Amino acid sequence: TYGSTSVFHGGLEGVVGVPSPHLMEGLQKEHCSARNADAIFTSANYSVRTTPRTEFCFVMEPERGVPSRSQAVLGIGAGAWPAEGAKAPFRRKAEPLKTYKTKLAVINRQLAEEGCAPMLPEELIGARLYTGPMCAQYNAGLRGHASIDSDGELQQYTTTLHIICSAIVKLSKLTKATKVYRGVSRGILPESFWVKNSKLVRGGVELAFMSCTLDRDVALTYASLAGDDNPSLV
């Protein structure tokens, strides 16, 4: 399912609302104080069984180990972070945040040379969170599939999503235009991709962050996740 051009023009605020002006506080609340902070989920791409609180701590202070509440919920030891499934093509590392702050300084020098605003520490954290299992939660909310708690509250990461979006916009200023690939399983392109509308536009608006890759084989891996009996595309 894709959105119409009206969704695009409405921007991110039209989908998830306005973020908190206190970015770091908003990040922490959405992952550690929300009702679903300790709700277990399994990411579809790498089969990681985890919780929002666990992933936030993995990004912020991996050297301190899994928080005690996460240990109890997930049934894992203090020194073992949730791991990828056996068939996962990549394995992540518990890198201290300071490792990425060094790289961030390099990126910000490059942005300054382009006359662009620097990336904030909160944007580094948001981007780092997105590269892990939490991307499944973020994209589900953007596509309207987020879980609803017992009180009927939609679990959306409004501030986090705005932070990630801002990080992508800034990083795009350092990105070279090139061909990228996207693998999609369990679906086919809708009619709007083939038939022009009244404005002569074909296609659709991806409601979530559109992850792509330079490696066609990686896209093929994602496209094949649904198995041979389901439609998929690259």
Short mmCIF file of C-alpha atoms in Angstrom, two decimals:
data_model
loop_
_atom_site.label_atom_id
_atom_site.label_comp_id
_atom_site.label_asym_id
_atom_site.label_seq_id
_atom_site.Cartn_x
_atom_site.Cartn_y
_atom_site.Cartn_z
CA THR A 1 0.00 0.00 0.00
CA TYR A 2 1.31 3.43 -0.96
CA GLY A 3 0.08 6.92 -0.15
CA SER A 4 -1.15 9.56 -2.56
CA THR A 5 0.58 12.85 -3.36
CA SER A 6 -1.57 14.54 -0.68
CA VAL A 7 0.25 12.43 1.93
CA PHE A 8 3.58 13.66 0.57
CA HIS A 9 2.52 17.31 0.69
CA GLY A 10 1.18 16.87 4.23
CA GLY A 11 4.66 15.97 5.45
CA LEU A 12 5.61 13.94 8.48
CA GLU A 13 3.54 16.09 10.86
CA GLY A 14 0.45 15.16 8.89
CA VAL A 15 1.14 11.49 9.63
CA VAL A 16 2.42 11.39 13.22
CA GLY A 17 1.93 14.89 14.63
CA VAL A 18 4.33 17.40 16.19
CA PRO A 19 7.53 16.29 18.00
CA SER A 20 8.57 17.29 21.49
CA PRO A 21 10.90 20.34 21.56
CA HIS A 22 13.02 18.43 24.10
CA LEU A 23 14.59 15.89 21.77
CA MET A 24 16.65 13.76 24.15
CA GLU A 25 13.85 13.63 26.68
CA GLY A 26 11.42 12.65 23.94
CA LEU A 27 13.69 9.86 22.71
CA GLN A 28 14.03 8.39 26.17
CA LYS A 29 10.33 8.62 27.02
CA GLU A 30 9.22 6.96 23.79
CA HIS A 31 11.51 3.97 24.34
CA CYS A 32 11.70 3.62 28.13
CA SER A 33 8.55 5.18 29.63
CA ALA A 34 5.85 4.30 27.10
CA ARG A 35 3.47 1.45 27.89
CA ASN A 36 5.12 -0.78 25.30
CA ALA A 37 8.69 -0.15 26.55
CA ASP A 38 9.00 -3.76 27.66
CA ALA A 39 6.75 -5.34 25.03
CA ILE A 40 8.62 -8.10 23.19
CA PHE A 41 8.68 -8.01 19.38
CA THR A 42 10.68 -9.87 16.76
CA SER A 43 12.03 -7.96 13.77
CA ALA A 44 11.07 -9.54 10.45
CA ASN A 45 14.38 -8.97 8.66
CA TYR A 46 16.95 -10.29 11.15
CA SER A 47 14.68 -12.18 13.58
CA VAL A 48 15.89 -10.29 16.65
CA ARG A 49 13.67 -10.83 19.71
CA THR A 50 13.90 -7.66 21.75
CA THR A 51 12.08 -4.69 23.36
CA PRO A 52 12.16 -0.90 22.79
CA ARG A 53 13.89 -0.32 26.15
CA THR A 54 16.55 -2.91 25.29
CA GLU A 55 17.30 -1.31 21.94
CA PHE A 56 17.54 2.18 23.41
CA CYS A 57 20.08 0.96 25.99
CA PHE A 58 21.97 -0.95 23.28
CA VAL A 59 22.51 2.32 21.43
CA MET A 60 23.07 4.61 24.42
CA GLU A 61 25.26 2.53 26.76
CA PRO A 62 26.06 -0.92 25.36
CA GLU A 63 29.11 -1.19 27.60
CA ARG A 64 26.84 -1.32 30.68
CA GLY A 65 25.09 -4.45 29.43
CA VAL A 66 21.42 -5.36 29.18
CA PRO A 67 19.24 -3.50 31.72
CA SER A 68 17.88 -5.69 34.52
CA ARG A 69 14.27 -5.24 33.45
CA SER A 70 15.11 -6.39 29.93
CA GLN A 71 16.95 -9.41 31.31
CA ALA A 72 13.83 -10.48 33.16
CA VAL A 73 11.46 -9.85 30.25
CA LEU A 74 13.61 -11.48 27.58
CA GLY A 75 15.13 -14.19 29.76
CA ILE A 76 18.73 -13.38 28.86
CA GLY A 77 21.89 -12.81 30.89
CA ALA A 78 23.47 -9.44 31.69
CA GLY A 79 26.24 -9.87 29.14
CA ALA A 80 24.14 -11.10 26.20
CA TRP A 81 22.36 -8.61 23.97
CA PRO A 82 19.49 -9.94 21.77
CA ALA A 83 21.07 -11.63 18.76
CA GLU A 84 20.12 -12.00 15.11
CA GLY A 85 18.60 -15.22 13.83
CA ALA A 86 20.77 -17.96 12.37
CA LYS A 87 20.02 -16.95 8.77
CA ALA A 88 20.66 -13.22 9.20
CA PRO A 89 23.17 -11.90 6.60
CA PHE A 90 24.71 -9.39 9.03
CA ARG A 91 25.62 -9.27 12.73
CA ARG A 92 25.68 -6.04 14.68
CA LYS A 93 28.24 -5.06 17.30
CA ALA A 94 27.68 -3.41 20.67
CA GLU A 95 29.71 -0.30 19.89
CA PRO A 96 29.91 2.50 22.49
CA LEU A 97 28.17 5.69 21.41
CA LYS A 98 31.47 7.61 21.66
CA THR A 99 32.74 5.55 18.69
CA TYR A 100 30.06 7.10 16.51
CA LYS A 101 30.52 10.57 17.94
CA THR A 102 34.02 10.55 16.48
CA LYS A 103 32.58 9.73 13.07
CA LEU A 104 29.88 12.36 13.60
CA ALA A 105 32.56 15.04 13.96
CA VAL A 106 33.90 14.09 10.51
CA ILE A 107 30.41 14.26 9.00
CA ASN A 108 29.75 17.65 10.57
CA ARG A 109 32.97 19.04 9.12
CA GLN A 110 31.79 17.87 5.69
CA LEU A 111 28.35 19.43 6.26
CA ALA A 112 29.98 22.70 7.29
CA GLU A 113 31.98 22.72 4.05
CA GLU A 114 28.66 22.42 2.19
CA GLY A 115 27.19 25.29 4.20
CA CYS A 116 24.71 22.96 5.93
CA ALA A 117 23.58 22.65 9.54
CA PRO A 118 25.42 20.00 11.59
CA MET A 119 23.89 16.74 12.74
CA LEU A 120 22.84 16.78 16.38
CA PRO A 121 23.76 14.04 18.88
CA GLU A 122 20.05 13.17 19.06
CA GLU A 123 20.01 12.65 15.29
CA LEU A 124 22.98 10.30 15.60
CA ILE A 125 21.07 8.31 18.23
CA GLY A 126 17.90 8.24 16.14
CA ALA A 127 19.73 7.08 13.03
CA ARG A 128 21.56 4.42 15.05
CA LEU A 129 18.26 3.16 16.49
CA TYR A 130 16.79 2.92 13.01
CA THR A 131 19.61 0.67 11.76
CA GLY A 132 18.61 -1.93 14.38
CA PRO A 133 15.42 -3.91 15.05
CA MET A 134 13.48 -0.76 16.02
CA CYS A 135 13.09 0.06 12.31
CA ALA A 136 10.27 -2.52 12.30
CA GLN A 137 8.42 -0.58 15.00
CA TYR A 138 8.97 2.82 13.41
CA ASN A 139 7.88 1.73 9.94
CA ALA A 140 4.84 -0.11 11.28
CA GLY A 141 3.63 3.12 12.88
CA LEU A 142 4.19 5.14 9.71
CA ARG A 143 2.29 2.58 7.66
CA GLY A 144 -0.59 2.50 10.10
CA HIS A 145 0.20 -0.94 11.53
CA ALA A 146 1.51 0.12 14.96
CA SER A 147 0.32 -1.86 17.96
CA ILE A 148 -2.47 -0.45 20.13
CA ASP A 149 -2.19 -0.91 23.90
CA SER A 150 -4.93 -1.95 26.34
CA ASP A 151 -6.10 1.66 26.72
CA GLY A 152 -6.49 2.11 22.99
CA GLU A 153 -3.37 4.26 22.59
CA LEU A 154 -1.49 3.99 19.32
CA GLN A 155 2.20 3.29 19.89
CA GLN A 156 3.86 5.95 17.76
CA TYR A 157 7.38 7.31 18.10
CA THR A 158 6.57 10.86 17.06
CA THR A 159 9.72 12.64 18.28
CA THR A 160 11.97 9.76 17.26
CA LEU A 161 10.53 9.70 13.74
CA HIS A 162 11.08 13.44 13.28
CA ILE A 163 14.66 13.05 14.53
CA ILE A 164 15.38 10.21 12.08
CA CYS A 165 13.81 12.17 9.22
CA SER A 166 15.97 15.19 10.01
CA ALA A 167 19.08 12.99 10.14
CA ILE A 168 18.30 11.53 6.72
CA VAL A 169 17.73 14.98 5.19
CA LYS A 170 21.09 16.20 6.52
CA LEU A 171 23.01 13.08 5.49
CA SER A 172 21.46 13.26 2.02
CA LYS A 173 23.44 16.44 1.41
CA LEU A 174 26.60 14.31 1.46
CA THR A 175 25.14 11.51 -0.66
CA LYS A 176 26.05 10.96 -4.29
CA ALA A 177 23.25 10.21 -6.73
CA THR A 178 23.49 6.60 -7.82
CA LYS A 179 21.38 3.56 -8.56
CA VAL A 180 19.98 1.82 -5.49
CA TYR A 181 17.90 -1.33 -5.02
CA ARG A 182 14.97 -2.16 -2.80
CA GLY A 183 13.68 -5.65 -2.10
CA VAL A 184 10.01 -6.07 -1.18
CA SER A 185 8.33 -9.32 -0.18
CA ARG A 186 4.67 -10.31 0.20
CA GLY A 187 3.27 -7.85 -2.32
CA ILE A 188 3.08 -6.46 -5.84
CA LEU A 189 2.99 -2.89 -7.14
CA PRO A 190 -0.52 -1.35 -7.21
CA GLU A 191 -2.25 -0.06 -10.32
CA SER A 192 -1.17 3.52 -9.54
CA PHE A 193 2.37 2.56 -10.58
CA TRP A 194 1.24 1.79 -14.11
CA VAL A 195 -1.69 4.19 -14.72
CA LYS A 196 -1.17 7.96 -14.69
CA ASN A 197 -3.48 10.11 -12.58
CA SER A 198 -5.04 13.46 -13.59
CA LYS A 199 -1.66 15.16 -12.97
CA LEU A 200 0.10 12.61 -15.22
CA VAL A 201 1.85 11.10 -12.20
CA ARG A 202 2.51 7.40 -11.76
CA GLY A 203 3.84 5.71 -8.66
CA GLY A 204 3.12 6.09 -4.97
CA VAL A 205 4.40 7.59 -1.75
CA GLU A 206 6.20 5.18 0.57
CA LEU A 207 4.66 5.92 3.96
CA ALA A 208 7.70 4.73 5.92
CA PHE A 209 11.45 5.24 5.59
CA MET A 210 12.48 3.64 2.30
CA SER A 211 15.53 1.55 3.02
CA CYS A 212 17.60 0.85 -0.09
CA THR A 213 20.97 -0.70 -0.84
CA LEU A 214 23.78 -0.34 -3.35
CA ASP A 215 24.05 -4.14 -3.46
CA ARG A 216 21.47 -5.89 -5.66
CA ASP A 217 22.10 -9.21 -3.89
CA VAL A 218 21.06 -7.66 -0.57
CA ALA A 219 17.79 -6.50 -2.15
CA LEU A 220 17.23 -10.01 -3.50
CA THR A 221 17.69 -11.37 0.02
CA TYR A 222 14.94 -9.11 1.34
CA ALA A 223 12.67 -9.92 -1.59
CA SER A 224 12.97 -13.63 -0.87
CA LEU A 225 12.03 -13.41 2.83
CA ALA A 226 8.42 -14.37 2.09
CA GLY A 227 9.38 -17.65 0.44
CA ASP A 228 8.85 -18.92 -3.08
CA ASP A 229 5.06 -19.08 -2.84
CA ASN A 230 4.58 -15.34 -2.27
CA PRO A 231 4.95 -12.42 -4.73
CA SER A 232 8.02 -10.26 -4.32
CA LEU A 233 9.95 -7.71 -6.30
CA VAL A 234 13.21 -5.76 -6.56
#
